[in-house]
Amino acid sequence: MIENILRLILPEAASSFAPEIDLVYFYIFAISVFFFVLIVGLTGYFCVVYARKDGDPIPPHITHNKYLETVWIVVPTVIVFIMFYWGARGYMDMVTPPSNARQVQVLAKRWDWTFTQTGGAKDSVLHVPVNEPVELVMTSVLDDVIHSLYVPAFRVKLDVVPGRYSKMWFKPTKIGTYDLYCTEFCGDGHSRMKTKVVVQSPEDFKAYLVQASKPSDPTDPEFVKRTVQQCMACHSTDGSVVVGPSFKGVWGKTESLEGGGSVVVDENYVRESLMEPNTKIVKGFKPGMVSYKGVLTEEEILAVIHFIKGLK
Ligand code: CUA
């Protein structure tokens, strides 16, 4: 019964943590509602029945009641201890990854995610096999800001900090595609810093790993798509301005620059824009892009060039 109520008000539950976290949540919520109704109800009731009556009678002088006081000390203490014990147990479970967990490296930057699987497969979407513990080893690019990785369906959330690794784990229990958000306000693109977690059967996941760790061909459509997905938080392909200039029709164009001068959009300018994004800013835009130096491989840089070329 409680399960069904929870399904109505909470997001889908797709990890091994979810059922217990939801129960703790429900326990705290139910107690809060119960006491809210009890206290507000009694306050209202007393206002009516004990309102000052005609004749201004003097009320009896009551100092204390041992039994009543014992009850309102013991009962809340027990309730709060259950909250603490239940919460602490769940927390300990969540911060202790099993030793057989599959590790995935997570790199956050303004404003996208990169997930690197053991074996080298890199993707902006997180793929994980069902019913297998997964540990995320997360960091943010050094000159970047704090982000936070959140998967509501798994009930996990943890800050991702530049210059250090934060670790979290989960065991997905349901095949499907779930939302993954950044939940730390990190600038203009924060609301677009979201992607998906794809939970797959072990067979599908294996196939994905093989496919995704294929030697990277900068003209392979799948590889190009995976690579440029990270650009889409800030650059459009339809001419509209999101944060930075649109990619549409820029190839071969001569752009005027902030501070004077101009540049032709060619292989060298695209490469420079990825490595040293704030050296040559197109007129009308502000510096703000983070360098992809050390983030993109040579093949990935070529894939971005190939993509922009193709939008001519
Ligand atoms: Cu990254 Cu908000």
Coordinates of C-alpha atoms and ligand atoms in Angstrom, one line a residue:
M1 CA 0.0 0.0 0.0
I2 CA 2.7 2.4 1.0
E3 CA 4.6 1.4 -2.1
N4 CA 1.7 2.5 -4.3
I5 CA 1.3 5.9 -2.5
L6 CA 5.1 6.5 -2.9
R7 CA 4.9 5.7 -6.7
L8 CA 2.4 8.4 -7.1
I9 CA 4.4 11.2 -5.5
L10 CA 8.0 10.2 -6.1
P11 CA 10.1 9.7 -9.2
E12 CA 10.5 6.2 -10.6
A13 CA 12.7 4.0 -8.4
A14 CA 15.4 2.3 -10.4
S15 CA 18.3 1.5 -8.0
S16 CA 18.8 -0.7 -5.1
F17 CA 18.9 2.4 -2.8
A18 CA 15.5 3.7 -3.9
P19 CA 13.1 1.5 -1.9
E20 CA 14.7 2.1 1.4
I21 CA 15.3 5.8 0.9
D22 CA 11.7 6.2 -0.1
L23 CA 10.6 4.4 3.0
V24 CA 12.7 6.6 5.3
Y25 CA 11.3 9.6 3.4
F26 CA 7.8 8.4 3.9
Y27 CA 8.4 7.7 7.6
I28 CA 9.6 11.2 8.2
F29 CA 6.9 12.8 6.0
A30 CA 4.1 10.8 7.7
I31 CA 5.3 11.7 11.2
S32 CA 5.5 15.4 10.2
V33 CA 2.0 15.3 8.8
F34 CA 0.7 13.5 11.8
F35 CA 2.1 16.0 14.3
F36 CA 1.2 19.0 12.1
V37 CA -2.4 17.9 12.1
L38 CA -2.4 17.0 15.8
I39 CA -0.8 20.2 17.0
V40 CA -2.6 22.6 14.7
G41 CA -5.9 20.7 15.3
L42 CA -5.6 20.8 19.1
T43 CA -4.5 24.5 19.0
G44 CA -7.6 25.4 17.1
Y45 CA -9.8 23.2 19.3
F46 CA -8.5 24.7 22.5
C47 CA -9.0 28.2 21.2
V48 CA -12.7 27.5 20.9
V49 CA -13.4 25.4 24.0
Y50 CA -11.1 27.3 26.4
A51 CA -11.9 30.8 25.1
R52 CA -12.6 33.3 27.9
K53 CA -16.1 32.8 29.2
D54 CA -18.5 35.4 30.6
G55 CA -17.9 36.2 34.3
D56 CA -14.1 36.1 33.9
P57 CA -13.4 33.0 36.0
I58 CA -10.0 32.4 37.4
P59 CA -8.4 29.2 35.9
P60 CA -6.9 26.5 38.2
H61 CA -3.2 26.9 38.8
I62 CA -1.4 23.8 37.2
T63 CA 2.4 23.5 37.7
H64 CA 3.3 20.2 36.0
N65 CA 2.4 16.7 35.1
K66 CA 5.1 14.1 35.5
Y67 CA 3.4 11.4 33.3
L68 CA 2.6 13.8 30.5
E69 CA 6.1 15.2 30.5
T70 CA 7.6 11.7 30.4
V71 CA 5.5 10.8 27.4
W72 CA 6.5 13.9 25.4
I73 CA 10.1 13.4 26.1
V74 CA 10.3 9.6 25.5
V75 CA 8.0 9.4 22.4
P76 CA 9.8 12.1 20.3
T77 CA 13.2 10.8 21.4
V78 CA 12.3 7.3 20.2
I79 CA 10.9 8.6 16.9
V80 CA 13.9 10.8 16.2
F81 CA 16.3 7.9 17.1
I82 CA 14.6 5.7 14.6
M83 CA 15.1 8.5 12.0
F84 CA 18.7 8.8 12.9
Y85 CA 19.4 5.1 12.9
W86 CA 17.6 4.4 9.7
G87 CA 19.2 7.4 7.9
A88 CA 22.7 6.7 9.2
R89 CA 22.5 3.0 8.1
G90 CA 21.4 4.0 4.6
Y91 CA 24.1 6.7 4.5
M92 CA 26.9 4.3 5.5
D93 CA 25.6 1.9 2.8
M94 CA 25.7 4.7 0.2
V95 CA 29.3 5.8 1.0
T96 CA 30.7 2.3 1.0
P97 CA 31.0 1.0 -2.6
P98 CA 31.3 -2.7 -2.9
S99 CA 34.8 -3.8 -3.9
N100 CA 33.5 -5.5 -7.1
A101 CA 31.9 -2.3 -8.4
R102 CA 32.4 -1.4 -12.0
Q103 CA 34.3 2.0 -12.1
V104 CA 33.3 4.8 -14.4
Q105 CA 35.3 8.0 -14.6
V106 CA 33.2 11.2 -14.7
L107 CA 34.4 14.5 -15.9
A108 CA 32.2 17.5 -15.4
K109 CA 32.8 20.8 -17.0
R110 CA 30.8 23.9 -18.0
W111 CA 28.4 22.6 -19.3
D112 CA 28.6 18.9 -20.1
W113 CA 29.4 15.5 -18.7
T114 CA 32.0 13.0 -20.0
F115 CA 31.8 9.3 -18.9
T116 CA 34.8 7.1 -19.4
Q117 CA 34.3 3.4 -19.0
T118 CA 37.0 0.9 -18.0
G119 CA 38.6 0.1 -21.4
G120 CA 38.5 3.6 -22.6
A121 CA 35.0 4.1 -24.1
K122 CA 34.1 7.7 -23.8
D123 CA 30.6 9.1 -24.0
S124 CA 28.5 12.1 -22.9
V125 CA 25.7 9.6 -22.0
L126 CA 26.2 7.2 -19.1
H127 CA 25.7 3.6 -20.0
V128 CA 25.6 1.0 -17.2
P129 CA 24.6 -2.7 -17.0
V130 CA 21.5 -3.6 -14.9
N131 CA 21.9 -5.3 -11.5
E132 CA 25.7 -4.6 -11.3
P133 CA 27.1 -2.1 -8.7
V134 CA 28.7 0.9 -10.5
E135 CA 31.1 3.3 -8.8
L136 CA 31.4 6.8 -10.3
V137 CA 34.8 8.5 -9.7
M138 CA 34.0 12.1 -10.4
T139 CA 35.9 15.3 -10.8
S140 CA 35.6 18.7 -12.5
V141 CA 38.0 20.2 -14.9
L142 CA 40.7 22.1 -13.0
D143 CA 39.8 25.7 -14.0
D144 CA 36.1 24.9 -13.8
V145 CA 33.6 25.2 -10.9
I146 CA 31.7 22.9 -8.6
H147 CA 29.0 20.8 -10.2
S148 CA 26.8 18.1 -8.7
L149 CA 25.7 14.9 -10.3
Y150 CA 22.1 13.8 -9.6
V151 CA 20.0 10.9 -10.8
P152 CA 16.6 11.2 -9.3
A153 CA 15.5 7.6 -10.3
F154 CA 18.6 6.2 -8.4
R155 CA 18.2 8.6 -5.4
V156 CA 21.9 9.6 -5.6
K157 CA 23.4 13.0 -5.7
L158 CA 27.0 14.2 -5.0
D159 CA 29.1 17.3 -5.6
V160 CA 31.7 17.2 -8.3
V161 CA 34.7 19.4 -7.3
P162 CA 37.6 20.6 -9.3
G163 CA 41.0 19.2 -8.2
R164 CA 39.6 16.2 -6.2
Y165 CA 37.7 13.0 -6.8
S166 CA 34.3 12.4 -5.3
K167 CA 33.0 8.9 -5.4
M168 CA 29.5 7.5 -5.3
W169 CA 27.9 4.2 -6.2
F170 CA 24.6 2.7 -7.1
K171 CA 23.1 -0.5 -8.4
P172 CA 20.6 0.0 -11.1
T173 CA 17.7 -2.4 -10.9
K174 CA 15.6 -1.6 -13.9
I175 CA 16.5 -1.4 -17.6
G176 CA 15.6 2.0 -19.0
T177 CA 16.7 5.5 -19.7
Y178 CA 16.8 8.0 -16.8
D179 CA 17.6 11.7 -16.4
L180 CA 20.9 12.8 -15.0
Y181 CA 21.2 16.5 -13.9
C182 CA 23.7 18.9 -12.6
T183 CA 22.2 20.3 -9.3
E184 CA 24.8 22.9 -8.4
F185 CA 24.3 26.3 -10.0
C186 CA 27.3 26.6 -12.2
G187 CA 26.6 29.5 -14.5
D188 CA 24.7 30.3 -17.7
G189 CA 24.4 26.7 -19.0
H190 CA 23.5 25.1 -15.7
S191 CA 20.0 24.3 -16.7
R192 CA 21.2 22.6 -19.9
M193 CA 23.8 20.6 -18.1
K194 CA 21.8 17.4 -18.2
T195 CA 22.1 14.0 -19.9
K196 CA 20.8 10.5 -19.6
V197 CA 21.7 7.3 -17.9
V198 CA 21.0 4.2 -20.0
V199 CA 20.6 1.0 -18.0
Q200 CA 21.1 -2.0 -20.3
S201 CA 21.0 -5.7 -20.1
P202 CA 24.5 -7.2 -19.7
E203 CA 24.5 -8.3 -23.4
D204 CA 23.5 -4.9 -24.7
F205 CA 26.0 -3.2 -22.4
K206 CA 28.8 -5.5 -23.7
A207 CA 27.8 -4.6 -27.3
Y208 CA 27.8 -0.9 -26.3
L209 CA 31.3 -1.2 -24.8
V210 CA 32.6 -2.8 -28.0
Q211 CA 31.0 -0.2 -30.2
A212 CA 32.0 2.8 -28.1
S213 CA 35.7 1.8 -27.7
K214 CA 36.1 1.2 -31.4
P215 CA 39.2 2.9 -32.7
S216 CA 37.9 6.4 -33.1
D217 CA 37.4 7.4 -36.7
P218 CA 36.9 11.2 -36.8
T219 CA 34.4 10.8 -39.7
D220 CA 32.4 8.0 -38.2
P221 CA 28.9 9.4 -37.7
E222 CA 28.4 7.7 -34.3
F223 CA 31.7 8.9 -33.1
V224 CA 31.1 12.5 -34.4
K225 CA 27.6 12.5 -32.7
R226 CA 29.0 11.4 -29.4
T227 CA 31.8 13.9 -29.5
V228 CA 29.8 17.0 -30.5
Q229 CA 27.0 16.3 -28.1
Q230 CA 29.1 18.1 -25.4
C231 CA 29.1 21.3 -27.6
M232 CA 25.3 21.4 -27.8
A233 CA 24.9 22.9 -24.3
C234 CA 26.2 26.2 -25.7
H235 CA 26.2 26.1 -29.5
S236 CA 23.3 25.5 -31.8
T237 CA 23.2 24.0 -35.3
D238 CA 20.2 26.0 -36.5
G239 CA 21.5 29.6 -36.3
S240 CA 20.0 30.4 -32.9
V241 CA 22.3 31.7 -30.1
V242 CA 22.3 29.6 -27.0
V243 CA 25.5 30.9 -25.3
G244 CA 28.2 30.9 -28.0
P245 CA 27.9 31.4 -31.7
S246 CA 25.8 28.9 -33.7
F247 CA 27.7 26.4 -35.8
K248 CA 25.3 26.8 -38.7
G249 CA 27.0 28.1 -41.8
V250 CA 30.2 29.4 -40.0
W251 CA 32.6 27.1 -41.9
G252 CA 34.7 29.3 -44.2
K253 CA 33.1 32.5 -43.0
T254 CA 35.2 35.5 -42.0
E255 CA 34.2 36.6 -38.5
S256 CA 34.9 40.0 -36.9
L257 CA 36.5 39.7 -33.5
E258 CA 36.0 41.5 -30.3
G259 CA 38.9 44.0 -29.9
G260 CA 39.3 44.3 -33.7
G261 CA 40.6 42.1 -36.4
S262 CA 39.0 39.1 -38.1
V263 CA 39.4 35.4 -38.6
V264 CA 38.4 32.8 -41.1
V265 CA 36.6 29.8 -39.6
D266 CA 38.8 26.9 -40.7
E267 CA 40.5 23.9 -39.1
N268 CA 43.0 26.1 -37.3
Y269 CA 40.4 28.4 -35.8
V270 CA 38.2 25.6 -34.6
R271 CA 41.2 23.9 -33.0
E272 CA 42.3 27.1 -31.4
S273 CA 38.8 27.8 -30.1
L274 CA 38.8 24.4 -28.4
M275 CA 42.3 24.7 -26.9
E276 CA 42.4 28.5 -26.1
P277 CA 38.7 29.5 -26.3
N278 CA 39.2 33.0 -25.1
T279 CA 41.9 34.2 -27.4
K280 CA 39.7 35.1 -30.4
I281 CA 36.2 35.9 -29.4
V282 CA 33.7 36.5 -32.2
K283 CA 32.2 40.0 -32.1
G284 CA 29.2 40.3 -29.9
F285 CA 30.1 37.4 -27.6
K286 CA 31.7 37.2 -24.2
P287 CA 34.6 35.0 -23.1
G288 CA 33.5 32.2 -20.9
M289 CA 34.1 28.9 -22.6
V290 CA 36.4 26.5 -20.8
S291 CA 39.4 25.1 -22.5
Y292 CA 39.1 21.5 -23.9
K293 CA 42.9 21.1 -23.8
G294 CA 43.6 17.6 -22.4
V295 CA 39.9 16.8 -22.5
L296 CA 39.4 16.1 -26.2
T297 CA 41.7 13.6 -28.0
E298 CA 43.2 14.5 -31.4
E299 CA 40.5 12.3 -33.0
E300 CA 37.8 14.2 -31.2
I301 CA 39.1 17.6 -32.2
L302 CA 39.0 16.3 -35.8
A303 CA 35.5 15.0 -35.3
V304 CA 34.3 18.5 -34.2
I305 CA 36.0 20.0 -37.2
H306 CA 34.4 17.4 -39.5
F307 CA 31.0 18.2 -37.9
I308 CA 31.2 22.0 -38.3
K309 CA 32.4 21.6 -41.9
G310 CA 29.4 19.4 -42.6
L311 CA 27.0 22.1 -41.5
K312 CA 28.0 24.5 -44.3
Ligands
CUA1 CU1 27.1 22.1 -13.6 CU2 25.1 23.2 -12.8

